[in-house]
Structure formats: structure tokens, C-alpha cells
Amino acid sequence: MESPGIILAFFALSGVTVASALLVFVARNLLHALAFLVISFLGMAGLFLTLSADFIAVAQVLIYAGSISVLMVFAVMLTPLASRDNGSTLYVIPAMLAAGGLASLIGFVAIDTEWDERKGEALGVSDFTTTVAGIGDLLLGRYILAFEVASVLLLFALLGAIVLVQERRRAGEEAS
Amino acid sequence: MSEQPMRPATPMLRQIAEHRSLRQRFMGVSVEWKGLAFLLLAGFTLANLAIAFVVVDGRLDGRWYDIRDLGNATAHLRTWMGEQGFHPAVPYVTTALLGALGILSVVGGWLLIGSWVERRVLAKFQIRQGPNRTGPFGLLQPIADAVKLMQKEVVIPRVADRFLYYAPPVIIFIPAVLGWGPVPWAGRMSFLDLNVGVLYTIAISSLGVLGVFLAGWSSNNHYSLLGAMRTVAMMVSYEIPISLALLAVVLLTGSMQLSTIVAWQANYNAWLILLLPFGAFTFLFASTAEINRTPNDIGEAESEIVAGFYTEYSGMKAGLFMGVELGNAILVGAMMSTFFLGGYTMFGLETWIPGYLILAAKIGAVYFLFVWLRGTLPRFRLDQLMGYAWKFLIPLSAAQVLLVAVEASIFVRWEVPAIFPLPAFALLNAALTVEMVRRWARALGYAPEVQQQQPVMATAMGGLKAAQKLRGG
């Protein structure tokens, strides 16, 4: 666990992640910000890989870097040109508040956790080899209800999207 | 011409001319083509017998010089380095670099000859010669093209977004190389044998969208943006049928590891294309959309939007975009072979022939199919392609996933030799696929034509029969 490769990878990847996350704020052009956001996502996927969490790493690439970013691209393209500026807005204040709250929460957990229990034997490599099978078992076993609720929610979202974009016929038009 | 016979120039040649038997003798031994061929055949047979002896004997298995599986060599190198007392990082870094070198040499070697192969094969379909002037058979044509592309002046539009304009040719290459990671070339010969290999493949293929979009957007050109938006829309749509087709594969084989999927097919001697014909078709068709090949290359349709998303790129930058298309084509060929055509196995042939050669042959076959499609089919329209994905491929793939889920649970629980359920599944799936496709097409309003119609062009323009018919014969 303490081999120089892992430590090097951790610092390189977290450096990339944090730097590109900062550049998301700094970049004025919204699409530049989007590109940096994707780099940040990929860096996080790399961090998951160093933690031997293959599945989460791949899901991170698949969902965030691959799909969410395309969604954001479409969102940016569909907005008027004037609002494509990543300049200062009033949303900075609630965003800063939320970010500060989140950072303090993570910091509190990091300080509060007794890391000595999570070292050595508890972090044996063998515990992490089969995360996929474990995740599958848990999703279709213990957390089946949450899984089903999420899938029903997604199905409704799909149907809702179809209903929203469907051309509405008026009552009078149907007769003609 | 004079009647004078040709005079041999040297005494040696005169001697040969006078003694007829000397013409066909070399050092006293008669050299005829038949004899030569027989000798070659005998040598070939003997060599093969020797190989067969060694292979059956099993003394080759797992040795470092067992070139049927290059993974043996790297594994031995790793253990040797470990025994020499190197730091544990050294063997891993070395073998990783060796594997990366292998992948890069496959991709790079293909980029070197791929455009020549593509143009020559395409030319055969169009009854032309193709590039045949530069070097033997025109083999040096790609190099000449590359030199030409590099010498070209790089023109960058003034209004282009400089920062995002430079990145896409590089970004778009990343998935084309990374995608080779989990492909198994032989039993121990895969660079990155992840246990989430299928998901990795899908994730990597979804990364290509970003490069395409950034290229189109940063060029600040109508055609580029149009091509980019078309490509993005198409890639996002066709990811779903690909995922569903691969989901059926995963359900049946019970693993997301590519080497396990190949091992499953080798174990039951059943290629998945026989069990999942619709899945294989979906994967192939959707892949051509993902990698922008011709039946579906609306993102860069030359006849409509110049060159699509890379209209504004010149010189080697445009060359990189074209190279990525070539590289992606064989990457998809490798995926198709691995998932549906048995990968590096060939019903036991992989014991005798190196698995990577078998995989290369299968990749070549799929690639030939791609070129065939390119030479034969016209380009689809955007709305046709989107409608095909959403209204046809996705519902039928979902139905197939349901069917395969039932079959897989039967297959796992039913304790009979696999020879009984698997052919039954294959027949059932084929029949249901045909029936579903017919019914669904009819429901969508595309009734399959019952009456055989004579092609108009054939009757009007060509063929002896048409001429006879015109004459009233």
C-alpha cells in the first residue's frame, strides 16, 4: 500500500484533479470550463483506480466524462450566446457557502475517522479484487428496493422527456 | 529480323545451350518446378510435424520461447527480474512498457499501411486499380501521403478558439489507443485484463465524443459545428444499442472480463454470433456509427458538409483525424472478434497457430466487411439513422436482453451437457430475431416487399438478358 508508485500516482492525479477543478472556476469561457471539468472527472477516475475500485473508476469515466459532459455540451449549445460567459454572478455567494459546508463536512469526517483502524491488515489487497461481484450482489440483494426505485425514477424521467417534447395537439385540430 | 541464331556470349552459356540436359540441372541435380514444389511441400510438412511433435509433447507449454503466447515471455521476464532482486516496481514497469509497445506497434503499423489497404480494397470494389505507383504495389503511398500532409501549411481560422482547437486531434487519439487495453491476443496476452472489461470498452468509446465535439465547436465554422452536433447526437444514440448488445453477451457468458468471454466461447465451441445474431448485427452496425464509417458517416459527409467536424483542420491535424478512423476500424474489428467471433480461439486451432495471428485474421475479416459496406452502401440520412437507433435497434435489443436473460438462467440451472441447450438457443434466437424484425418493421410501416422486383437499372441499362428482353427475345 505504501509503494512509491501509488504515492506518486496519488499526488499526480490529485494535482490534476484539483488544478483542473480550479481552472473550471477561473476559465471565463463556459466550454473551456467544461473541458477542464472533464479532465477533473478523469483525474478522479484515476484516483478510484489507485484505490482498486475498478468499477467505480470505469463508471466515473462512462457516466461523468462520457455522458454528463455531453449533456452539459448540449445544455451550453442550447442556451443563448449571452449567457455563455462564465463570469461572476450572484450565484457565487450560495455556491461558496455550499462548497464551504461540503469542505468542512469532509474535513470533519477526515479528522474524526480513526485512521489507525483502517491500516495494515484491514487494507489487504485481497479485499479489493472483486468489487464488481460484490456491488452486483448488494445492488440486487440488500439494496434491491433502492435500485428498483432508482430505475423506476429513471423510467419516469425518460417518459417525462418524451411527453415534454411531444407536439401538443389541440382539441380542435384532431377533428380536422 | 535475321535468320542468324543467337550466339551465346560465354563458353559456359554455350555449353549449357549445347547440352539440353544442362539447362535444367543445377550442380548435377535436375531442377524442375515440380521437384522444387515437392521439396518445399516436404519441408513444410516436416517442419509442421516437428512443431506438432513439440506441441503434443507439451514441452513447449509456458516456456519463454513459446511464441504462441507472447505473454509467456513477459511473465518469465518478470519472474527472472524478481529473482535477480530488482525493486518490485522494475519488473512491472518493464512489462507494462513492453505491452504498451506492443499495442502502439499494432496501431502504428496499421496507420502505416492501413490507408493503402483501405484504398486498394475499395478500388477492387469499384473496379479500379487503386494506388499502385509509389513503390512496389504502391506500398509507399501512405508514407508519401504523410510527408505531403506534414509539409502542408497549417491554416488556423482567425476566429477559432485557439485553446480548444489544438487539443482534439490528440484527444481523439486517446480512446483509439486505450481501447486496445483489454483485448486478449492469446491466453496470457492481454495488456489490461480488467474484470470490468466490457464496461471499460463502453466507457472508452464514449470518450471519443468529446474530441469530436471540441473539434467542431472550436473551428467556429457552420459545417464543422453541424458535423460535430450530428456526430455527438449519433454517438449518444448508438451507445445504447451497443450497451444492450454487450449486456446480452455478459448475461450469457456470466462475465465482464474479455478473456473470460473468449474462454466461454472456446469452452463451448460456440461463437456468440450464432447464439446472438441480432446482438452481433446491432454491435456491428452501431459500431460503424460510433467510428464514423461510411454507411453511417454523416458526421463528415463529404457531399453535404465538406468534411464535417474537421473541415477547418489542415495538414497533419486532418491526417490525425483520418488516421483515427483507420485505427478505430480495426479496434472495432478486434472487439467484434472478441465478443462475437471467438476472439483468439478457432476451435482448437489456437494450439497450433499463435492466437494473435488468428485474432489478426479475424480483425482483417471484419475490416474487409467494413470496406465492403463502404464500397457498396450509400450514406444514410441523419433522421434515418436516429430513427433506426431509437425506434428499431433499441426496442429489439431490449427484447433480446430479456430473452437472453431467460436463456442464461435456464443454461446455468439446467444440468445437462451444453450440446443440448446451446443449439436450441441458437435456433430459437435466430427464428425469433427474424420474426421480431419482420413484425417490428411492419408495425413501423416498413412492410417487407413480398414481390420480387427487377432492379430498374439492370433492365434499363445492362446485361444480356435485358438486351434480349428489349429486343423482344
XYZ file of C-alpha atoms in Angstrom:
649
model
C 0.000 0.000 0.000
C 2.858 2.353 0.642
C 4.785 1.716 -2.519
C 6.220 4.830 -4.168
C 4.171 4.222 -7.311
C 0.855 4.600 -5.500
C 2.005 7.716 -3.672
C 3.332 9.259 -6.863
C 0.103 8.401 -8.698
C -1.972 9.829 -5.872
C -0.189 13.152 -5.880
C -0.104 13.414 -9.666
C -3.769 12.537 -10.050
C -4.988 14.700 -7.210
C -2.864 17.538 -8.541
C -4.504 17.201 -11.953
C -7.958 16.918 -10.402
C -7.631 19.899 -8.099
C -5.875 22.091 -10.646
C -8.436 21.446 -13.356
C -11.280 21.883 -10.861
C -9.830 25.290 -10.010
C -9.489 26.132 -13.686
C -13.197 25.384 -14.100
C -13.815 28.416 -11.923
C -11.145 30.576 -13.467
C -11.983 29.952 -17.120
C -14.332 32.609 -18.414
C -15.450 30.666 -21.463
C -18.035 28.134 -20.469
C -16.780 25.492 -22.892
C -13.225 25.830 -21.603
C -14.637 25.258 -18.152
C -16.390 22.174 -19.467
C -13.153 20.782 -20.911
C -11.398 21.288 -17.579
C -14.304 19.648 -15.806
C -13.857 16.549 -17.952
C -10.149 16.452 -17.106
C -11.093 16.711 -13.449
C -13.521 13.786 -13.838
C -10.824 11.696 -15.485
C -8.403 12.507 -12.700
C -10.977 11.321 -10.180
C -11.391 8.108 -12.146
C -7.633 7.632 -11.871
C -7.842 8.187 -8.103
C -10.504 5.491 -7.885
C -8.225 3.171 -9.831
C -5.435 3.647 -7.322
C -7.939 2.594 -4.661
C -8.544 -0.679 -6.594
C -12.137 0.328 -7.262
C -12.240 -0.629 -10.959
C -15.975 -0.494 -11.250
C -16.380 2.974 -9.807
C -13.483 4.244 -11.899
C -14.997 2.914 -15.104
C -18.441 4.156 -14.116
C -16.929 7.566 -13.447
C -15.479 7.671 -16.962
C -18.617 6.253 -18.534
C -21.178 8.417 -16.785
C -19.396 11.637 -15.908
C -16.685 12.055 -18.531
C -18.687 10.420 -21.300
C -22.336 11.231 -20.762
C -22.744 14.081 -18.294
C -20.243 16.146 -20.237
C -22.195 15.591 -23.459
C -25.344 16.602 -21.625
C -23.613 19.787 -20.497
C -22.429 20.405 -24.052
C -25.998 20.248 -25.260
C -27.110 22.494 -22.419
C -24.457 25.050 -23.338
C -25.291 24.894 -27.018
C -28.988 25.383 -26.369
C -28.542 28.460 -24.198
C -28.377 31.895 -25.794
C -24.965 33.291 -26.603
C -25.072 35.996 -23.942
C -25.221 33.536 -21.066
C -22.220 31.521 -22.204
C -19.919 33.644 -20.130
C -18.581 32.033 -17.004
C -18.240 35.438 -15.383
C -19.206 36.474 -11.892
C -22.824 36.186 -10.975
C -24.775 36.382 -7.776
C -24.745 32.604 -7.593
C -21.184 32.875 -6.310
C -22.393 33.513 -2.770
C -24.614 30.413 -2.297
C -22.070 28.350 -4.221
C -19.285 29.446 -1.908
C -21.479 28.696 1.101
C -22.314 25.217 -0.162
C -18.700 24.479 -1.088
C -17.512 25.671 2.315
C -20.089 23.488 4.028
C -19.102 20.450 1.991
C -15.393 21.046 2.571
C -15.905 21.388 6.306
C -18.017 18.217 6.335
C -15.301 16.239 4.534
C -12.654 17.761 6.762
C -14.630 16.837 9.854
C -15.006 13.237 8.686
C -11.315 13.062 7.803
C -10.290 14.306 11.220
C -12.908 12.333 13.121
C -12.140 8.965 11.498
C -9.671 6.826 13.370
C -7.339 6.026 10.504
C -5.267 3.619 12.574
C -8.055 1.053 12.331
C -8.025 1.290 8.539
C -4.385 0.448 8.039
C -2.251 -2.597 7.562
C -4.122 -5.885 7.518
C -7.511 -4.227 7.091
C -6.350 -2.824 3.776
C -5.097 -6.100 2.351
C -5.117 -6.211 -1.398
C -7.284 -9.331 -1.422
C -10.245 -7.366 -0.099
C -10.442 -5.320 -3.252
C -10.123 -7.807 -6.059
C -13.768 -8.464 -6.757
C -15.607 -5.225 -6.265
C -17.870 -5.842 -9.260
C -19.379 -9.060 -7.945
C -19.806 -7.503 -4.503
C -21.524 -4.433 -5.909
C -23.787 -6.620 -8.037
C -24.756 -8.806 -5.103
C -25.503 -5.818 -2.913
C -27.476 -3.996 -5.596
C -29.692 -6.986 -6.340
C -29.802 -8.238 -2.756
C -29.686 -5.896 0.166
C -30.362 -2.649 -1.698
C -32.853 -4.035 -4.195
C -35.525 -1.549 -3.162
C -33.323 1.477 -3.709
C -32.166 0.008 -7.007
C -35.720 -0.531 -8.223
C -36.859 2.894 -7.059
C -33.972 4.462 -8.947
C -34.793 2.531 -12.105
C -38.478 3.481 -11.895
C -37.446 7.096 -11.386
C -35.247 6.960 -14.472
C -38.046 5.377 -16.460
C -40.369 8.197 -15.451
C -37.719 10.723 -16.384
C -37.497 9.093 -19.814
C -41.259 9.151 -20.264
C -41.396 12.717 -18.991
C -38.835 13.809 -21.553
C -40.881 12.214 -24.315
C -44.085 13.842 -23.074
C -42.391 17.235 -22.789
C -41.046 17.347 -26.310
C -44.105 15.842 -27.965
C -46.037 18.185 -30.185
C -49.252 19.030 -28.476
C -52.412 18.733 -30.478
C -55.285 20.951 -29.664
C -58.741 19.501 -29.323
C -59.932 21.355 -32.398
C -57.130 20.106 -34.622
C -57.858 16.486 -34.066
C -61.304 16.845 -35.615
C -59.956 18.341 -38.827
C 14.883 -9.969 -88.376
C 17.879 -12.001 -89.394
C 17.782 -15.750 -89.554
C 21.083 -15.945 -87.707
C 20.656 -17.831 -84.443
C 21.549 -16.110 -81.196
C 25.126 -16.838 -80.217
C 25.728 -17.483 -76.561
C 28.058 -14.931 -75.124
C 30.304 -17.012 -72.941
C 31.735 -20.541 -73.170
C 29.716 -21.501 -70.107
C 26.472 -20.395 -71.701
C 27.430 -22.097 -74.975
C 27.980 -25.315 -73.080
C 24.574 -25.013 -71.489
C 22.998 -24.244 -74.865
C 24.552 -27.287 -76.474
C 23.671 -29.751 -73.741
C 19.939 -29.586 -73.305
C 20.084 -31.565 -70.115
C 22.288 -28.954 -68.501
C 19.563 -26.327 -68.774
C 17.502 -27.934 -66.143
C 20.345 -29.005 -63.918
C 21.837 -27.248 -61.024
C 25.039 -28.785 -59.634
C 24.134 -32.028 -61.306
C 20.617 -32.209 -59.896
C 17.626 -31.739 -62.149
C 15.723 -28.696 -61.041
C 12.190 -28.750 -62.257
C 9.355 -26.804 -60.801
C 7.659 -29.980 -59.754
C 10.718 -31.174 -57.907
C 11.092 -27.822 -56.232
C 7.470 -27.786 -55.230
C 7.740 -31.290 -53.864
C 10.799 -30.364 -51.839
C 9.034 -27.307 -50.450
C 5.967 -29.334 -49.569
C 8.065 -31.983 -47.883
C 9.974 -29.370 -45.925
C 6.761 -27.685 -44.870
C 5.238 -30.983 -43.783
C 8.364 -31.958 -41.871
C 8.516 -28.603 -40.121
C 4.855 -28.878 -39.194
C 5.334 -32.418 -37.952
C 8.228 -31.229 -35.817
C 6.068 -28.422 -34.438
C 3.216 -30.864 -33.852
C 5.577 -33.234 -32.053
C 6.809 -30.497 -29.770
C 3.306 -29.143 -29.167
C 1.755 -32.533 -28.424
C 4.705 -33.374 -26.254
C 3.857 -30.337 -24.162
C 7.471 -29.405 -23.668
C 6.755 -26.014 -25.176
C 3.917 -25.059 -22.849
C 4.673 -21.961 -20.887
C 8.322 -21.641 -21.886
C 9.554 -18.177 -22.690
C 10.250 -19.176 -26.293
C 6.679 -20.383 -26.721
C 5.706 -17.744 -29.246
C 2.150 -18.981 -29.454
C 1.585 -16.697 -26.484
C 3.924 -13.760 -26.074
C 2.618 -13.371 -22.538
C 4.866 -16.278 -21.562
C 7.970 -14.295 -22.385
C 6.932 -11.294 -20.313
C 5.848 -13.497 -17.407
C 9.233 -15.203 -17.446
C 10.954 -11.853 -17.675
C 9.017 -10.713 -14.626
C 9.887 -13.745 -12.529
C 13.513 -13.549 -13.666
C 13.711 -9.913 -12.637
C 12.105 -10.757 -9.321
C 14.721 -13.439 -8.713
C 17.521 -11.048 -9.591
C 16.470 -8.910 -6.667
C 15.259 -5.851 -8.506
C 12.878 -3.468 -6.806
C 9.318 -4.827 -7.324
C 8.433 -1.777 -9.370
C 11.027 -2.547 -12.058
C 9.525 -5.776 -13.489
C 6.033 -4.316 -13.566
C 7.123 -1.120 -15.249
C 9.209 -3.086 -17.750
C 6.450 -5.486 -18.704
C 3.917 -2.666 -18.837
C 6.177 -0.772 -21.196
C 6.621 -3.892 -23.325
C 2.844 -4.366 -23.557
C 2.338 -0.701 -24.384
C 4.994 -1.029 -27.063
C 3.086 -3.982 -28.496
C -0.194 -2.087 -28.617
C 1.446 1.012 -30.055
C 3.219 -1.027 -32.703
C -0.070 -2.639 -33.724
C -1.791 0.741 -34.001
C 1.220 2.458 -35.547
C 1.890 -0.321 -38.018
C -1.716 -0.239 -39.073
C -1.618 3.522 -39.561
C 1.420 2.954 -41.757
C -0.234 0.523 -44.151
C -3.931 0.922 -43.350
C -4.734 3.685 -45.782
C -3.055 1.719 -48.582
C -5.041 -1.414 -47.702
C -8.278 0.518 -47.495
C -7.772 2.277 -50.815
C -6.652 -0.849 -52.631
C -9.547 -2.980 -51.370
C -12.025 -0.205 -52.034
C -10.605 0.142 -55.532
C -11.271 -3.536 -56.173
C -14.916 -2.983 -55.308
C -15.109 -0.075 -57.703
C -13.214 -1.895 -60.481
C -10.204 0.398 -60.370
C -6.546 -0.150 -59.564
C -6.054 1.999 -56.500
C -2.687 3.499 -55.566
C -0.042 1.440 -57.376
C 2.675 3.879 -58.435
C 4.659 4.677 -55.304
C 6.970 1.806 -54.510
C 6.112 -1.861 -55.054
C 2.332 -2.206 -55.465
C 2.046 1.374 -54.272
C 3.033 0.334 -50.770
C 4.855 3.574 -50.070
C 1.766 5.649 -50.778
C 0.836 6.181 -47.074
C 4.346 7.444 -46.361
C 4.180 9.808 -49.311
C 0.776 10.980 -48.074
C 2.126 11.556 -44.586
C 5.070 13.550 -45.907
C 2.704 15.605 -48.029
C 0.419 16.256 -45.064
C 3.309 17.321 -42.860
C 4.649 19.731 -45.453
C 1.317 21.441 -45.861
C 0.800 24.862 -44.433
C -1.280 24.720 -41.306
C -4.097 27.186 -41.667
C -5.882 28.129 -38.492
C -9.042 30.196 -38.726
C -8.677 33.597 -37.116
C -11.897 33.218 -35.177
C -11.068 29.726 -33.983
C -10.853 29.079 -30.285
C -7.082 28.546 -30.144
C -7.072 26.766 -26.808
C -9.617 24.143 -27.805
C -8.512 23.964 -31.437
C -5.206 22.234 -30.752
C -6.470 19.602 -28.340
C -8.973 17.484 -30.369
C -6.546 15.731 -32.769
C -4.755 14.476 -29.674
C -7.852 13.827 -27.568
C -9.490 11.790 -30.280
C -6.454 9.517 -30.463
C -6.600 8.561 -26.789
C -9.615 6.198 -26.991
C -8.268 4.646 -30.191
C -5.175 3.516 -28.282
C -6.695 2.912 -24.838
C -9.404 0.697 -26.278
C -6.816 -1.963 -27.105
C -6.072 -2.458 -23.419
C -8.405 -5.335 -22.520
C -8.308 -7.149 -25.869
C -6.921 -10.669 -25.305
C -4.480 -11.659 -28.049
C -3.740 -15.062 -26.555
C -4.321 -16.833 -23.263
C -1.956 -14.672 -21.234
C -1.532 -11.889 -23.712
C -3.810 -9.042 -22.768
C -2.450 -5.779 -21.551
C -5.168 -4.862 -19.076
C -7.339 -7.855 -18.251
C -9.845 -5.901 -16.191
C -12.762 -7.719 -14.630
C -14.926 -4.854 -15.860
C -13.553 -5.095 -19.386
C -16.883 -4.677 -21.153
C -17.729 -1.566 -19.160
C -14.231 -0.245 -19.826
C -14.770 -0.709 -23.542
C -18.037 1.207 -23.479
C -16.555 3.933 -21.295
C -13.542 4.410 -23.552
C -15.679 4.545 -26.663
C -17.815 7.261 -25.090
C -14.735 9.443 -24.625
C -14.350 9.947 -28.352
C -17.447 12.127 -28.441
C -15.693 14.902 -26.629
C -12.830 15.248 -29.082
C -15.250 15.338 -31.985
C -17.386 17.973 -30.358
C -14.484 20.202 -29.345
C -13.046 19.957 -32.857
C -16.319 21.042 -34.396
C -17.022 23.803 -31.923
C -13.581 25.377 -31.748
C -13.284 25.659 -35.539
C -16.051 28.252 -35.469
C -17.478 27.115 -38.764
C -21.008 26.159 -39.670
C -20.043 22.928 -41.364
C -17.799 21.889 -38.500
C -20.414 22.586 -35.880
C -23.083 20.840 -37.901
C -20.910 17.774 -38.339
C -19.955 17.775 -34.683
C -23.549 18.012 -33.491
C -24.574 15.260 -35.876
C -21.773 13.037 -34.645
C -22.463 13.730 -30.993
C -26.163 13.020 -31.395
C -25.427 9.824 -33.272
C -22.780 8.591 -30.853
C -25.017 9.210 -27.856
C -27.867 7.346 -29.548
C -25.829 4.399 -30.727
C -24.138 3.866 -27.379
C -27.410 2.423 -26.094
C -27.785 -0.407 -28.645
C -24.085 -1.231 -28.196
C -24.542 -1.421 -24.436
C -27.641 -3.598 -24.797
C -25.918 -5.950 -27.236
C -22.937 -6.297 -24.915
C -25.310 -6.768 -21.985
C -26.713 -9.828 -23.723
C -23.156 -11.136 -24.154
C -22.410 -10.520 -20.486
C -25.627 -12.228 -19.371
C -24.912 -15.335 -21.388
C -21.230 -15.683 -20.525
C -21.651 -14.505 -16.959
C -18.578 -12.303 -17.001
C -17.477 -8.832 -17.968
C -13.878 -9.933 -18.422
C -12.946 -10.128 -22.089
C -10.630 -13.102 -21.622
C -13.417 -14.998 -19.844
C -15.846 -14.235 -22.649
C -13.371 -15.669 -25.156
C -12.738 -18.656 -22.900
C -16.501 -19.277 -22.675
C -16.779 -19.373 -26.450
C -13.766 -21.670 -26.709
C -15.107 -23.923 -23.973
C -18.486 -24.493 -25.611
C -17.124 -24.279 -29.171
C -19.838 -21.761 -29.882
C -19.272 -18.356 -31.313
C -21.653 -15.867 -29.800
C -22.672 -14.621 -33.241
C -24.525 -17.916 -33.633
C -26.301 -17.514 -30.316
C -26.945 -13.783 -30.577
C -27.280 -12.940 -34.274
C -29.209 -9.758 -33.611
C -26.737 -8.667 -30.956
C -23.858 -9.151 -33.366
C -25.636 -7.197 -36.083
C -26.501 -4.412 -33.642
C -22.922 -4.213 -32.434
C -21.537 -4.104 -35.960
C -23.985 -1.517 -37.256
C -23.816 0.682 -34.179
C -20.028 0.493 -34.235
C -19.922 1.825 -37.754
C -21.953 4.741 -36.453
C -19.664 5.203 -33.460
C -16.497 5.285 -35.526
C -17.942 7.306 -38.418
C -17.528 4.760 -41.160
C -19.235 5.139 -44.417
C -22.726 3.775 -44.287
C -23.154 5.972 -41.221
C -20.561 8.694 -41.654
C -22.996 11.580 -41.656
C -20.704 13.473 -39.289
C -18.257 14.142 -42.092
C -20.398 13.546 -45.143
C -18.280 14.969 -47.962
C -21.199 15.563 -50.240
C -23.148 17.535 -47.664
C -20.916 19.304 -45.168
C -17.404 19.410 -46.684
C -15.522 17.268 -44.154
C -17.763 17.608 -41.138
C -16.170 18.280 -37.818
C -12.621 18.516 -39.157
C -13.307 20.857 -42.046
C -11.025 23.552 -40.667
C -8.118 21.287 -39.861
C -5.287 21.174 -42.337
C -2.033 19.321 -42.698
C -1.198 16.540 -40.294
C -4.023 17.554 -37.945
C -6.538 16.435 -40.532
C -4.296 13.425 -41.143
C -4.647 12.501 -37.492
C -8.434 12.562 -37.757
C -8.254 10.282 -40.783
C -5.760 8.034 -39.022
C -8.058 7.711 -36.031
C -10.796 6.440 -38.300
C -8.488 3.743 -39.607
C -7.310 2.811 -36.135
C -10.859 2.699 -34.792
C -11.905 0.422 -37.609
C -9.518 -2.337 -36.563
C -10.244 -1.660 -32.896
C -13.909 -2.354 -33.574
C -12.828 -5.381 -35.589
C -10.947 -6.649 -32.541
C -13.956 -6.023 -30.292
C -16.308 -7.714 -32.726
C -13.969 -10.717 -32.968
C -13.550 -10.922 -29.224
C -17.214 -10.606 -28.328
C -18.896 -12.469 -31.153
C -16.365 -14.388 -33.230
C -14.463 -16.363 -30.632
C -11.535 -13.974 -30.164
C -8.141 -15.574 -30.485
C -9.567 -19.100 -30.487
C -10.582 -21.034 -33.558
C -12.000 -24.411 -32.479
C -8.678 -25.708 -31.211
C -6.529 -24.197 -33.930
C -5.018 -21.855 -31.359
C -2.979 -24.773 -30.014
C -1.039 -24.868 -33.262
C -1.106 -21.345 -34.574
C -0.336 -18.312 -32.408
C -3.578 -16.853 -31.106
C -2.656 -13.327 -32.093
C -2.399 -14.394 -35.731
C -5.909 -15.856 -35.556
C -7.198 -12.656 -33.975
C -5.417 -10.614 -36.636
C -7.055 -12.712 -39.341
C -10.473 -12.161 -37.774
C -9.822 -8.444 -37.460
C -8.901 -8.448 -41.124
C -12.135 -10.233 -41.995
C -14.268 -7.719 -40.084
C -12.291 -4.870 -41.597
C -12.891 -6.297 -45.045
C -16.597 -6.285 -44.231
C -16.339 -2.619 -43.296
C -14.641 -1.755 -46.568
C -17.221 -3.830 -48.406
C -20.017 -1.859 -46.748
C -18.224 1.350 -47.633
C -17.913 0.312 -51.245
C -21.500 -0.863 -51.508
C -23.912 1.129 -49.405
C -24.994 4.708 -49.850
C -24.899 7.058 -46.905
C -27.946 7.215 -44.659
C -29.658 10.434 -43.748
C -29.419 11.786 -40.221
C -33.094 11.269 -39.419
C -32.972 7.756 -40.842
C -30.036 6.875 -38.634
C -31.517 8.354 -35.468
C -34.860 6.748 -36.146
C -33.156 3.438 -36.804
C -31.365 3.587 -33.477
C -34.293 4.703 -31.332
C -37.235 3.020 -32.992
C -35.668 -0.174 -34.230
C -32.399 -1.198 -32.604
C -33.145 -0.184 -29.027
C -36.555 -1.884 -28.591
C -35.431 -5.058 -30.295
C -32.173 -5.127 -28.338
C -34.122 -4.704 -25.118
C -36.373 -7.599 -26.106
C -33.296 -9.651 -26.893
C -31.803 -8.881 -23.492
C -34.982 -10.197 -21.849
C -34.869 -13.346 -23.958
C -31.194 -13.921 -23.229
C -31.762 -13.374 -19.516
C -34.292 -16.222 -19.512
C -31.964 -18.406 -21.556
C -28.984 -17.674 -19.367
C -30.854 -18.607 -16.206
C -32.006 -21.829 -17.862
C -28.456 -22.512 -19.018
C -26.998 -22.015 -15.572
C -29.605 -24.061 -13.703
C -30.248 -26.875 -16.145
C -27.727 -29.593 -15.536
C -27.340 -31.122 -18.973
C -24.369 -31.115 -21.321
C -24.122 -27.829 -23.174
C -24.561 -29.604 -26.500
C -28.342 -29.718 -25.925
C -29.347 -26.229 -24.786
C -26.921 -24.165 -26.863
C -28.074 -25.249 -30.364
C -31.662 -24.927 -29.168
C -30.967 -21.376 -28.018
C -29.224 -20.611 -31.299
C -32.171 -21.826 -33.371
C -34.696 -20.098 -31.115
C -32.790 -16.817 -31.181
C -32.363 -16.879 -34.952
C -36.031 -17.648 -35.543
C -37.230 -15.080 -33.029
C -34.877 -12.472 -34.448
C -36.234 -12.919 -37.951
C -39.813 -12.883 -36.712
C -39.288 -9.857 -34.437
C -37.542 -7.873 -37.142
C -40.352 -8.605 -39.615
C -43.141 -7.774 -37.196
C -41.483 -4.668 -35.842
C -40.698 -3.370 -39.305
C -44.299 -3.936 -40.307
C -45.514 -2.170 -37.170
C -43.321 0.809 -38.040
C -44.745 0.892 -41.530
C -41.861 -0.662 -43.426
C -43.606 -3.676 -44.890
C -41.076 -6.073 -46.352
C -41.578 -6.365 -50.071
C -43.270 -9.597 -50.968
C -42.972 -9.346 -54.719
C -39.547 -9.728 -56.205
C -38.892 -6.708 -58.313
C -36.408 -6.486 -61.107
C -33.903 -3.720 -60.415
C -34.680 -0.809 -62.690
C -31.088 -0.125 -63.655
C -30.455 -3.697 -64.656
C -33.413 -3.818 -67.028
C -32.839 -0.398 -68.463
C -29.100 -0.341 -68.888
C -27.274 -3.559 -68.718
C -26.998 -7.236 -69.089
C -27.568 -9.625 -71.951
C -30.938 -10.657 -70.654
C -32.109 -7.064 -70.552
C -30.956 -6.571 -74.125
C -32.767 -9.703 -75.188
C -35.880 -8.532 -73.436
C -35.655 -5.180 -75.150
C -35.278 -6.885 -78.498
C -38.328 -8.926 -77.695
C -36.454 -12.210 -77.491
